[in-house]
PDB file of N, CA, C and O in Angstrom:
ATOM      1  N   UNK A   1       0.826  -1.193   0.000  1.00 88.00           N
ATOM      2  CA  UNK A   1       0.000   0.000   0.000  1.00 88.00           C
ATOM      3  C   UNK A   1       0.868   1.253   0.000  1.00 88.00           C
ATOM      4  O   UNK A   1       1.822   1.400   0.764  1.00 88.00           O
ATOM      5  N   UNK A   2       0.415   2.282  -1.046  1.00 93.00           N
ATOM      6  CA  UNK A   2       1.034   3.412  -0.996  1.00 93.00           C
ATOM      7  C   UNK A   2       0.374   4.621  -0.304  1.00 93.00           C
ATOM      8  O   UNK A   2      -0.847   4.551  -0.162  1.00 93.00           O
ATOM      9  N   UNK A   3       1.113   5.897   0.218  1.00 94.00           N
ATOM     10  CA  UNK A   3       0.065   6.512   1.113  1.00 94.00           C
ATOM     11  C   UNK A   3       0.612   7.911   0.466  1.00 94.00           C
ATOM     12  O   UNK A   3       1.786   8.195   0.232  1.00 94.00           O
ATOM     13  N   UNK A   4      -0.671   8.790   0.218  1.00 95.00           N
ATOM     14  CA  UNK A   4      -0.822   9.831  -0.322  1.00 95.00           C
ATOM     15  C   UNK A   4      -0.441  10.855   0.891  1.00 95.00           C
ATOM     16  O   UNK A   4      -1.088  10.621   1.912  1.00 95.00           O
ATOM     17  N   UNK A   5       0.434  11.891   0.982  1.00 96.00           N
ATOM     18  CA  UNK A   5       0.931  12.936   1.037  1.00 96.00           C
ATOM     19  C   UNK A   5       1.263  14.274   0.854  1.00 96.00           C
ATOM     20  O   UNK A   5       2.264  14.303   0.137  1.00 96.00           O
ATOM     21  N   UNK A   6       0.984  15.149   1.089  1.00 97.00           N
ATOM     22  CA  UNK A   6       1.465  16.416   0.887  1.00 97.00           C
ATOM     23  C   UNK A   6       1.127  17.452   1.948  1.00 97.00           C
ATOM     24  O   UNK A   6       0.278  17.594   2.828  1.00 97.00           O
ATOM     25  N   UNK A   7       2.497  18.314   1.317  1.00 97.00           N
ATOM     26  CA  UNK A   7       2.614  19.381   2.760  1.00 97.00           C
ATOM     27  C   UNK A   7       2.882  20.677   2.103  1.00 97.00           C
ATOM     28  O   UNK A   7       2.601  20.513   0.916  1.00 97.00           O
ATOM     29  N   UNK A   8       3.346  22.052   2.328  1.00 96.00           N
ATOM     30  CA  UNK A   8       3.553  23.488   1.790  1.00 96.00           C
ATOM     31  C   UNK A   8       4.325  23.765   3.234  1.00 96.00           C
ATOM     32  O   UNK A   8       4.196  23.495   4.428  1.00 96.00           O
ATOM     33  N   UNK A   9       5.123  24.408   2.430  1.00 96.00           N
ATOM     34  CA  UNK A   9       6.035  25.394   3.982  1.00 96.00           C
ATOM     35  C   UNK A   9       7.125  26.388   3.433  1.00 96.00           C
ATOM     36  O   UNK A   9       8.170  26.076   2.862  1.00 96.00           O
ATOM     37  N   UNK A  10       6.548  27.960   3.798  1.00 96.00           N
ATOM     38  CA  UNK A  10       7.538  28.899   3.500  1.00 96.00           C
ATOM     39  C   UNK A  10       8.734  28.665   4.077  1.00 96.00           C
ATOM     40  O   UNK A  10       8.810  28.331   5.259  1.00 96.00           O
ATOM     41  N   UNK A  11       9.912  28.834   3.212  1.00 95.00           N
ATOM     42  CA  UNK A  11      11.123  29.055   3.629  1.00 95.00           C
ATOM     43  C   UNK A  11      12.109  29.720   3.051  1.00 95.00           C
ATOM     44  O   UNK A  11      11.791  30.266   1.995  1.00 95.00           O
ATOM     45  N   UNK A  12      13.161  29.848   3.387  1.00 95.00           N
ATOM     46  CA  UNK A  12      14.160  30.798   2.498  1.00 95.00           C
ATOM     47  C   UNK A  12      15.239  29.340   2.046  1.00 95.00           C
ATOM     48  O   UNK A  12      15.892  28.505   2.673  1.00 95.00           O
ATOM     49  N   UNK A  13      14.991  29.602   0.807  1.00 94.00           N
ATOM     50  CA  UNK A  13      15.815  28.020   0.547  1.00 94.00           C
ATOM     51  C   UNK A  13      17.255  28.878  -0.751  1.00 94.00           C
ATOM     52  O   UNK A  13      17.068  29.409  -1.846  1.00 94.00           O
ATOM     53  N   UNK A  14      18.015  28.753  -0.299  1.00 91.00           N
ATOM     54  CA  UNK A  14      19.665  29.046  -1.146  1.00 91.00           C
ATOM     55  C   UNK A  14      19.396  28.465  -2.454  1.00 91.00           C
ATOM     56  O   UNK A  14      18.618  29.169  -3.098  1.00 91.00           O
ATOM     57  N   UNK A  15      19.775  27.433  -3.048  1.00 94.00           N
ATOM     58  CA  UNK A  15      19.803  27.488  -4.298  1.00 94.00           C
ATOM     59  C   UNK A  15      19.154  26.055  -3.833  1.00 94.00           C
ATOM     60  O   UNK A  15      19.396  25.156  -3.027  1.00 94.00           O
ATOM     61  N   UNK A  16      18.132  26.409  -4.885  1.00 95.00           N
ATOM     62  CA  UNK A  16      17.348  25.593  -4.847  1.00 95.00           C
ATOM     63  C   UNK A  16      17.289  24.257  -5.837  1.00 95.00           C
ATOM     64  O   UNK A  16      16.386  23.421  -5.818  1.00 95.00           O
ATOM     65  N   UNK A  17      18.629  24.242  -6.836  1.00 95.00           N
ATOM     66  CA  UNK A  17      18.974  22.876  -7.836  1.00 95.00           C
ATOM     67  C   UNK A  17      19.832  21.873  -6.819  1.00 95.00           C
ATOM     68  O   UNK A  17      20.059  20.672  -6.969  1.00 95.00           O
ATOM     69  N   UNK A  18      20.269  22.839  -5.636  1.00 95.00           N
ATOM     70  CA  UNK A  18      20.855  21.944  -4.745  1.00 95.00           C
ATOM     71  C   UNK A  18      20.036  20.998  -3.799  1.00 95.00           C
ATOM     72  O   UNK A  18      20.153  19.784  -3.629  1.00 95.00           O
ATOM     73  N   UNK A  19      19.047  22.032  -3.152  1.00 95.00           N
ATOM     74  CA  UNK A  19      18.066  21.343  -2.221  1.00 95.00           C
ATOM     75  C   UNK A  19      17.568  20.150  -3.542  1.00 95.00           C
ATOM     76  O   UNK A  19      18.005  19.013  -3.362  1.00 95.00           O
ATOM     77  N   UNK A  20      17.065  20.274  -4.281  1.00 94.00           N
ATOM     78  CA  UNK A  20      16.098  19.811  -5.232  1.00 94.00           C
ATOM     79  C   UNK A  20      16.875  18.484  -5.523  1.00 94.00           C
ATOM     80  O   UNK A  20      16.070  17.561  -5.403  1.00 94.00           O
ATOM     81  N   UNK A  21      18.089  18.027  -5.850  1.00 95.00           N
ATOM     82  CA  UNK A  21      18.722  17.098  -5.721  1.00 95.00           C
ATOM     83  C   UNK A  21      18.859  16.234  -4.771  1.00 95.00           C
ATOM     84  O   UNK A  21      18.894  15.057  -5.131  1.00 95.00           O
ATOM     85  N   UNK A  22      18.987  16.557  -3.176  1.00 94.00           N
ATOM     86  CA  UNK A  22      18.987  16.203  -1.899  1.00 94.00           C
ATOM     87  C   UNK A  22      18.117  15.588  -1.928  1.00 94.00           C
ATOM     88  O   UNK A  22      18.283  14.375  -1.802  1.00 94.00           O
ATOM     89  N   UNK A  23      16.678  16.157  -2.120  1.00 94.00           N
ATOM     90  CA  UNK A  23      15.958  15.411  -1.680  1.00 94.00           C
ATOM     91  C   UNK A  23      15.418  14.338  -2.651  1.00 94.00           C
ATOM     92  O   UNK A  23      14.877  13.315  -2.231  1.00 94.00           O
ATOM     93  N   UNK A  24      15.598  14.629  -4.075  1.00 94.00           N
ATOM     94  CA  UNK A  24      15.556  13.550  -5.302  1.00 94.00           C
ATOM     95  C   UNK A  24      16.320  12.135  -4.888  1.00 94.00           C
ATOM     96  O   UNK A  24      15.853  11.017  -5.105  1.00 94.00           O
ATOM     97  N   UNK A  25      17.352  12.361  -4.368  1.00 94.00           N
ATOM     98  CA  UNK A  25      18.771  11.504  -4.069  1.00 94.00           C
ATOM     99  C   UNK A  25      18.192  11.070  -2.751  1.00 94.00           C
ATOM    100  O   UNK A  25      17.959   9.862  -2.807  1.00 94.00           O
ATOM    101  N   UNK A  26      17.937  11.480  -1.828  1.00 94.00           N
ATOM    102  CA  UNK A  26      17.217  11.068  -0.517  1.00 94.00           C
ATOM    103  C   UNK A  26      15.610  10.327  -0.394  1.00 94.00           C
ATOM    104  O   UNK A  26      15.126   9.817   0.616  1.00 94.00           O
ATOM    105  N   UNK A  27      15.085  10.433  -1.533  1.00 95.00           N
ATOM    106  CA  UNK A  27      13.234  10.189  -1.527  1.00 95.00           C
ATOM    107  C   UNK A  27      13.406   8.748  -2.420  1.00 95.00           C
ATOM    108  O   UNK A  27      12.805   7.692  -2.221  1.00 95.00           O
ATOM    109  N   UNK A  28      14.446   9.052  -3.493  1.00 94.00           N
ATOM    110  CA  UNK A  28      14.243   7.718  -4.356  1.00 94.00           C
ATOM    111  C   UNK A  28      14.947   6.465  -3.648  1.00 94.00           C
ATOM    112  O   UNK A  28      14.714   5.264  -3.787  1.00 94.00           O
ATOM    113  N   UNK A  29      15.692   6.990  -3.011  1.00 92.00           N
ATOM    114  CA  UNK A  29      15.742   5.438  -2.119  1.00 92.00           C
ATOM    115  C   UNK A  29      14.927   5.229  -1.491  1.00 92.00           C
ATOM    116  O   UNK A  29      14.697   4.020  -1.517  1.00 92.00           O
ATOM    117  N   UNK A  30      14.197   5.816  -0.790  1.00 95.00           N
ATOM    118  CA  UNK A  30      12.885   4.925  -0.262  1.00 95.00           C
ATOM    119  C   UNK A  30      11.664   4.751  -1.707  1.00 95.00           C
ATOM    120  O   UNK A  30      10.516   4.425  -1.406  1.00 95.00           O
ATOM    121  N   UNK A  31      11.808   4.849  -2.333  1.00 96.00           N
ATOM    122  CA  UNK A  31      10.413   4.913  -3.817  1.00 96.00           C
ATOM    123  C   UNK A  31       9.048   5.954  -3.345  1.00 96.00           C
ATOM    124  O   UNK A  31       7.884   5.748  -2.999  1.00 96.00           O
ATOM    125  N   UNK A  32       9.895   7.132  -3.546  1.00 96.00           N
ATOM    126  CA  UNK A  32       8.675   8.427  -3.496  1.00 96.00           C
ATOM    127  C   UNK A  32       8.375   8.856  -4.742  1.00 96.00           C
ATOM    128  O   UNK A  32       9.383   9.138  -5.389  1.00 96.00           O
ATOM    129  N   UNK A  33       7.335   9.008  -5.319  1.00 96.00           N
ATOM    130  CA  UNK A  33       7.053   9.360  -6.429  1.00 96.00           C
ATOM    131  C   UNK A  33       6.131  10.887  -6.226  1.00 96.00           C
ATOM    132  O   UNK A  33       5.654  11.149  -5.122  1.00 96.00           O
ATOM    133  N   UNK A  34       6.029  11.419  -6.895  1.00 95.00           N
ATOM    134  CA  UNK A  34       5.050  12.481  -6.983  1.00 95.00           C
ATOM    135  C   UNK A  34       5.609  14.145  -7.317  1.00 95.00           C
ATOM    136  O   UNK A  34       6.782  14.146  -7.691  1.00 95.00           O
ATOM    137  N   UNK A  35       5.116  15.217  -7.260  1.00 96.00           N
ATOM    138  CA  UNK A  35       5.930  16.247  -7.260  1.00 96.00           C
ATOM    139  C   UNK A  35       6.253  17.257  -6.217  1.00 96.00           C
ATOM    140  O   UNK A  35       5.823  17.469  -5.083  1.00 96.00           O
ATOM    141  N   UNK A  36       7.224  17.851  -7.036  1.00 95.00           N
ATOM    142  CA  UNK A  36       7.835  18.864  -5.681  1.00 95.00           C
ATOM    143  C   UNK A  36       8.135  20.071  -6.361  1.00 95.00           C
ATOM    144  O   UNK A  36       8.861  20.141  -7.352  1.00 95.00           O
ATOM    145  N   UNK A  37       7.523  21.079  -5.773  1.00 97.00           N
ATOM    146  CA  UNK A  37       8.561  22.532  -6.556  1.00 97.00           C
ATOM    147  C   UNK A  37       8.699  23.132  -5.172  1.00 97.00           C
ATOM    148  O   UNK A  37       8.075  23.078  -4.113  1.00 97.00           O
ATOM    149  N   UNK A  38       9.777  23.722  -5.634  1.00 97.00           N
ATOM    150  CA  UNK A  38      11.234  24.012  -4.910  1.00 97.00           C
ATOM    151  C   UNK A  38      11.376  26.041  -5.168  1.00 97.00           C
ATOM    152  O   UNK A  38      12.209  26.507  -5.945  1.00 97.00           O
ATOM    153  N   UNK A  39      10.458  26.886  -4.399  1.00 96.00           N
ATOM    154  CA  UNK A  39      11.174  28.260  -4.769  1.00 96.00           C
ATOM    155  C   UNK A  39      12.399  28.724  -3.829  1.00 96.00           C
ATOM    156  O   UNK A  39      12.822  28.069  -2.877  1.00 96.00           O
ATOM    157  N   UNK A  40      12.884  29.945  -4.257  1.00 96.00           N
ATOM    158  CA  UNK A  40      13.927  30.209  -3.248  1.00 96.00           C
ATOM    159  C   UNK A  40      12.680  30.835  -1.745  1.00 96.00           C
ATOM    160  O   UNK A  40      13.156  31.318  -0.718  1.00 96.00           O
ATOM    161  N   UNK A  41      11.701  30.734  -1.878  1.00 96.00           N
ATOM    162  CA  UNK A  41      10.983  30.841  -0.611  1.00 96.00           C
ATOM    163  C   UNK A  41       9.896  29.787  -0.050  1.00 96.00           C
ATOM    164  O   UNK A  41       9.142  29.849   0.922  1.00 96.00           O
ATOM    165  N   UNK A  42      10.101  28.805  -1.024  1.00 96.00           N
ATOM    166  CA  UNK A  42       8.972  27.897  -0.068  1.00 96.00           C
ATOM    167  C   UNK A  42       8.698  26.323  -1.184  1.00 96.00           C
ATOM    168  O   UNK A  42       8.527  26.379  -2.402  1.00 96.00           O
ATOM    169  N   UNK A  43       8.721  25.182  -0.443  1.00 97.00           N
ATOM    170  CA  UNK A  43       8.047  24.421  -1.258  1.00 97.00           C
ATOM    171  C   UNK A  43       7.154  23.827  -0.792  1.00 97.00           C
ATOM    172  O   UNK A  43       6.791  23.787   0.383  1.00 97.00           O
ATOM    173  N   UNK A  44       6.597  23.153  -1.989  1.00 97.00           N
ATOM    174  CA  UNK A  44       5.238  22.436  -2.042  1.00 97.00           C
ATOM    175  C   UNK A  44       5.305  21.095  -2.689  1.00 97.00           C
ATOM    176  O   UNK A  44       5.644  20.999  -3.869  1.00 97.00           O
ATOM    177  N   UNK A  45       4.976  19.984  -1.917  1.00 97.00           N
ATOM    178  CA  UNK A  45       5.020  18.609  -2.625  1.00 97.00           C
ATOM    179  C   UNK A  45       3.619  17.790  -2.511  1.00 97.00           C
ATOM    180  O   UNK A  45       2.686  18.224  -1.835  1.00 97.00           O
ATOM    181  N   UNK A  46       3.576  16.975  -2.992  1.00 97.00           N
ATOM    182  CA  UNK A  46       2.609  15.956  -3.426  1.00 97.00           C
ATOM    183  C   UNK A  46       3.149  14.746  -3.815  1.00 97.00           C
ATOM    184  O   UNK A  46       3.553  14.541  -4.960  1.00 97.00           O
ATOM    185  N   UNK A  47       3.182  13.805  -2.780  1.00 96.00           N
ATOM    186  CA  UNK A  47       3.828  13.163  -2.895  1.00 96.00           C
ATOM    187  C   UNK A  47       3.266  11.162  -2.862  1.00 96.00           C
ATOM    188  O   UNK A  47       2.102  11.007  -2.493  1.00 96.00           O
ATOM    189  N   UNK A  48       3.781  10.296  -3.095  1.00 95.00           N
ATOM    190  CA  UNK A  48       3.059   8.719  -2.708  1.00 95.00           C
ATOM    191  C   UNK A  48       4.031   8.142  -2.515  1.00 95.00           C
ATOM    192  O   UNK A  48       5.020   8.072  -3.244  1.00 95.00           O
ATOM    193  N   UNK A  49       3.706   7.298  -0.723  1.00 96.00           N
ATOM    194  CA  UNK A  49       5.263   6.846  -0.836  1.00 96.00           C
ATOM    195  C   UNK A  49       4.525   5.267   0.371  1.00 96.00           C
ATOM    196  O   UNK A  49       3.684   5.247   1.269  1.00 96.00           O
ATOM    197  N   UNK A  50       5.333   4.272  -0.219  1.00 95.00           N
ATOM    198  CA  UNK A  50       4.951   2.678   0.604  1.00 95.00           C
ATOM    199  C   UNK A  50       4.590   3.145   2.081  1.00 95.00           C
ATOM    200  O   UNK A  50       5.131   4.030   2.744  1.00 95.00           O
ATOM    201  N   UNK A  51       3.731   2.470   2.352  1.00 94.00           N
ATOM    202  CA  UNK A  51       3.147   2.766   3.894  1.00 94.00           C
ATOM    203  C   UNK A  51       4.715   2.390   4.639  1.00 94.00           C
ATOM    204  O   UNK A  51       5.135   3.117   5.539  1.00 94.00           O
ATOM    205  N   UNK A  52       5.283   1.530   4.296  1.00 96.00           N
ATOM    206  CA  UNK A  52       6.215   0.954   5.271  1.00 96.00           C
ATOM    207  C   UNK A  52       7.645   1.402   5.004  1.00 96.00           C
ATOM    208  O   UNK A  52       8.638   0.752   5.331  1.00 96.00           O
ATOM    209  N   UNK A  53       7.654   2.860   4.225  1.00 96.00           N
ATOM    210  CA  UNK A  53       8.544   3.692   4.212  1.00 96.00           C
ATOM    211  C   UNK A  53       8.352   5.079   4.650  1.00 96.00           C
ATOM    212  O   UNK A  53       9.292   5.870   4.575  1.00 96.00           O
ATOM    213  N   UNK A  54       6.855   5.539   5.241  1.00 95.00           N
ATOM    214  CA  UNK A  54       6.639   6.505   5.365  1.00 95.00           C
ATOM    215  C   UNK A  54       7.418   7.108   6.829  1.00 95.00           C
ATOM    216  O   UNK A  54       7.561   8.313   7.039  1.00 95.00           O
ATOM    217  N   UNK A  55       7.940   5.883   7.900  1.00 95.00           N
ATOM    218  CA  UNK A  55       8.478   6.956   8.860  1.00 95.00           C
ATOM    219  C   UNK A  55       9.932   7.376   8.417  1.00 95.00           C
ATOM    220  O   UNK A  55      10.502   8.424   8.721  1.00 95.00           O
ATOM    221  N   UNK A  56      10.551   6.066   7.423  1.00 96.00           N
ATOM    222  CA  UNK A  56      12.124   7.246   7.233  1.00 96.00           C
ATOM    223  C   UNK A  56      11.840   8.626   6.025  1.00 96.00           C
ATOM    224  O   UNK A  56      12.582   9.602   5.916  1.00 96.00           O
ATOM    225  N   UNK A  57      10.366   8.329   5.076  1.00 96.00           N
ATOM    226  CA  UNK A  57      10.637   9.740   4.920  1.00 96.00           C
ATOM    227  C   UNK A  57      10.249  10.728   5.707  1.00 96.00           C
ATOM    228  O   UNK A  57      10.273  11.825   5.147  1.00 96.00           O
ATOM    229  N   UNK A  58       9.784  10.726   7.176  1.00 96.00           N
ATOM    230  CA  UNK A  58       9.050  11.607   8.233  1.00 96.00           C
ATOM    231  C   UNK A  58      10.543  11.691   8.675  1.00 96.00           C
ATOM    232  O   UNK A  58      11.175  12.697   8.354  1.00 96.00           O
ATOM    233  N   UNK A  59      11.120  10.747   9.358  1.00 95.00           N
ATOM    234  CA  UNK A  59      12.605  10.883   9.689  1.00 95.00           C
ATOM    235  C   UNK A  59      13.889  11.501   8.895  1.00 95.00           C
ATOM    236  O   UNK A  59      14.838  11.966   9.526  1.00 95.00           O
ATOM    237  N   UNK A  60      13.864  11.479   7.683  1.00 96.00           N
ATOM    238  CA  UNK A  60      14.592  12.355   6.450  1.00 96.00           C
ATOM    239  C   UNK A  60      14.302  14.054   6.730  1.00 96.00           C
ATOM    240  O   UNK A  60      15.214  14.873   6.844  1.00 96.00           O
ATOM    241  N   UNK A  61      12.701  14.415   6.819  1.00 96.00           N
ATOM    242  CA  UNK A  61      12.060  15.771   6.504  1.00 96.00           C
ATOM    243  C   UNK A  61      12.166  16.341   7.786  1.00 96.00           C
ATOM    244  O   UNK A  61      11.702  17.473   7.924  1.00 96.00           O
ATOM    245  N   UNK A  62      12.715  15.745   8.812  1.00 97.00           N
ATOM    246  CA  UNK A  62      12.901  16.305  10.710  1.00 97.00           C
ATOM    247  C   UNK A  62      14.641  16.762  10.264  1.00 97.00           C
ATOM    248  O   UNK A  62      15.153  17.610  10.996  1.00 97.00           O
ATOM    249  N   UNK A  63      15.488  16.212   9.111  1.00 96.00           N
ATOM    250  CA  UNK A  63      16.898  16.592   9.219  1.00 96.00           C
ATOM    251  C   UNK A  63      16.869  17.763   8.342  1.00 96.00           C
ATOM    252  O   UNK A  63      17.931  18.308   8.038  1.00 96.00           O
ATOM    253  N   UNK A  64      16.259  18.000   8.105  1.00 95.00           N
ATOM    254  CA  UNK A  64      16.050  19.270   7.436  1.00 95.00           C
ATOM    255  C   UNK A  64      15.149  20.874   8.637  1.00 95.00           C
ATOM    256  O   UNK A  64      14.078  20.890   9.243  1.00 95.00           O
ATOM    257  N   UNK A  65      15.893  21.600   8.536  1.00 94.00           N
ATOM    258  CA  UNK A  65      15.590  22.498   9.876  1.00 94.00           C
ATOM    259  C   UNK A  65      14.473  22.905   9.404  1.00 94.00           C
ATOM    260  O   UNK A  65      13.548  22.573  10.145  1.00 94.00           O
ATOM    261  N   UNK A  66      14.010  23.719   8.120  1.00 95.00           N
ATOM    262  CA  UNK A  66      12.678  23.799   8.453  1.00 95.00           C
ATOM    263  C   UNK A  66      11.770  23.010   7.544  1.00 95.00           C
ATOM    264  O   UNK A  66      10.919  23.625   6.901  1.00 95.00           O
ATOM    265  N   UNK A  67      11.848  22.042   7.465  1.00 95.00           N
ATOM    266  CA  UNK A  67      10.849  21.182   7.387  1.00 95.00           C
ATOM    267  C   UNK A  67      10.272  19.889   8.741  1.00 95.00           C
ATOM    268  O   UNK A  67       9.400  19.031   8.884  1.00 95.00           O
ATOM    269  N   UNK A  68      11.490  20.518   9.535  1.00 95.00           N
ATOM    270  CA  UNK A  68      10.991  19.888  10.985  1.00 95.00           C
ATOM    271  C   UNK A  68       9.914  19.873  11.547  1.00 95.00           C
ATOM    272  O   UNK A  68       9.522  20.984  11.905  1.00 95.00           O
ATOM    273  N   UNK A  69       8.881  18.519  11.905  1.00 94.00           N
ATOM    274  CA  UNK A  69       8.248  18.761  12.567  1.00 94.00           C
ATOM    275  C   UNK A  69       6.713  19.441  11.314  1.00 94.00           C
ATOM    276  O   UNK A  69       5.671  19.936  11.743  1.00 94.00           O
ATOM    277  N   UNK A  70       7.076  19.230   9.716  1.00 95.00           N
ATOM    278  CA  UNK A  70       6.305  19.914   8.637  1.00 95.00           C
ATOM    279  C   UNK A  70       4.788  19.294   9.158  1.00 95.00           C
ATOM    280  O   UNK A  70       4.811  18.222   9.763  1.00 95.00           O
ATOM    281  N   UNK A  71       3.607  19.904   8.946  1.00 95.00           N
ATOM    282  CA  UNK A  71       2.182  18.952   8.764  1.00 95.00           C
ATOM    283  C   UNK A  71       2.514  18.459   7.614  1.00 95.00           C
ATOM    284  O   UNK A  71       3.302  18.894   6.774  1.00 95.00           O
ATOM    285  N   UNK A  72       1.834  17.474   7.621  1.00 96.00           N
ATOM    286  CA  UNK A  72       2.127  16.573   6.696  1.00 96.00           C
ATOM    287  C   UNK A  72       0.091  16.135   6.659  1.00 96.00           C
ATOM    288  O   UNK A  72      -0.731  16.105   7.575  1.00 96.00           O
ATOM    289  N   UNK A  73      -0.037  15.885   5.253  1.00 95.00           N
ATOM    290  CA  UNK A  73      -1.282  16.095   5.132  1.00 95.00           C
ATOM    291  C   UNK A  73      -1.171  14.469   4.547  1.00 95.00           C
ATOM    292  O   UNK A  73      -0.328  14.150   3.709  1.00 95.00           O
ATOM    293  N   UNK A  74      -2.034  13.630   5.055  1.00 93.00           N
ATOM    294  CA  UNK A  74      -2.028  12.411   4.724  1.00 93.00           C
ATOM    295  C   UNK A  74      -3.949  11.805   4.219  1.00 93.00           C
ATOM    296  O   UNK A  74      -5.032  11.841   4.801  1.00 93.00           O
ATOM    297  N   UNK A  75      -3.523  11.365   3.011  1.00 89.00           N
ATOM    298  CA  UNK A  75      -5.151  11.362   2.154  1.00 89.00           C
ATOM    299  C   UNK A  75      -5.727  10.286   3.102  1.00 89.00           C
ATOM    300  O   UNK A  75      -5.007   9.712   3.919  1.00 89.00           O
ATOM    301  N   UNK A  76      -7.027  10.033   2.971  1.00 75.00           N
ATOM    302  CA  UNK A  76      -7.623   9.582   3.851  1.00 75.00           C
ATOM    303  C   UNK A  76      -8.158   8.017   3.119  1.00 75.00           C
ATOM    304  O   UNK A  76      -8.328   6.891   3.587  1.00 75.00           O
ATOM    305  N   UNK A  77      -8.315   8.640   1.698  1.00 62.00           N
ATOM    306  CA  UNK A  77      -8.593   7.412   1.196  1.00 62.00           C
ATOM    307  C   UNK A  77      -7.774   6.726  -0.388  1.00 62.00           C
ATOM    308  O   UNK A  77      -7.628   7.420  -1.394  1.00 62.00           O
ATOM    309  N   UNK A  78      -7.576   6.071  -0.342  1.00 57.00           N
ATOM    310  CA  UNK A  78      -6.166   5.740  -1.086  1.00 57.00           C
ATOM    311  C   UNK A  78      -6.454   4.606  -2.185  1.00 57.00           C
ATOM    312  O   UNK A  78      -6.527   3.455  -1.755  1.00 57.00           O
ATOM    313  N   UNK A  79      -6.608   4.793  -3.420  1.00 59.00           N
ATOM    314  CA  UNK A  79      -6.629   4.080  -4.589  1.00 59.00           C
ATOM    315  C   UNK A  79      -5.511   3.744  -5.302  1.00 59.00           C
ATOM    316  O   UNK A  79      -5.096   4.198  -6.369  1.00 59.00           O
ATOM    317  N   UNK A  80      -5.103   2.951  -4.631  1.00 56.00           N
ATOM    318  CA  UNK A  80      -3.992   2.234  -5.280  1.00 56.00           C
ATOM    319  C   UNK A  80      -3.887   1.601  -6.624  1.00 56.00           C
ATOM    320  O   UNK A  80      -2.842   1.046  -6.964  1.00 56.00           O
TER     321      UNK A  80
END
């Protein structure tokens, strides 16, 4: 089972082809699919990721300072 996701959170992000890699390089090892845009002030994702990978990507998005602690909006009903 895959579990639907998404969150928004202003931030001041530096260059953002860097972040944008990190977390490409960090999400595809666990098999996250979905999208992400990345401004130099804030992103927004939408994301689907295996139920039984969802706490290391909760544990990944806490090493990141401000996405610590992000709401995380989790769909309620899931068509796999």
């Amino acid at each position: 089972d895959r579990l639907m996701i998404s969150f928004y959170k202003y931030a001041k992000i530096g260059t953002t082809e860097i972040f944008g890699y990190h977390v490409y390089l960090a999400w595809n090892d666990v098999d996250v699919l979905g999208s992400v845009y990345i401004a130099h002030d804030r992103i927004n994702a939408q994301l689907s990721v295996p139920a039984e990978n969802f706490e290391v990507l909760k544990k990944h998005l806490d090493t990141i300072s401000f996405l610590e602690n992000v709401r995380l909006n989790v769909a309620i009903e899931h068509d796999n």
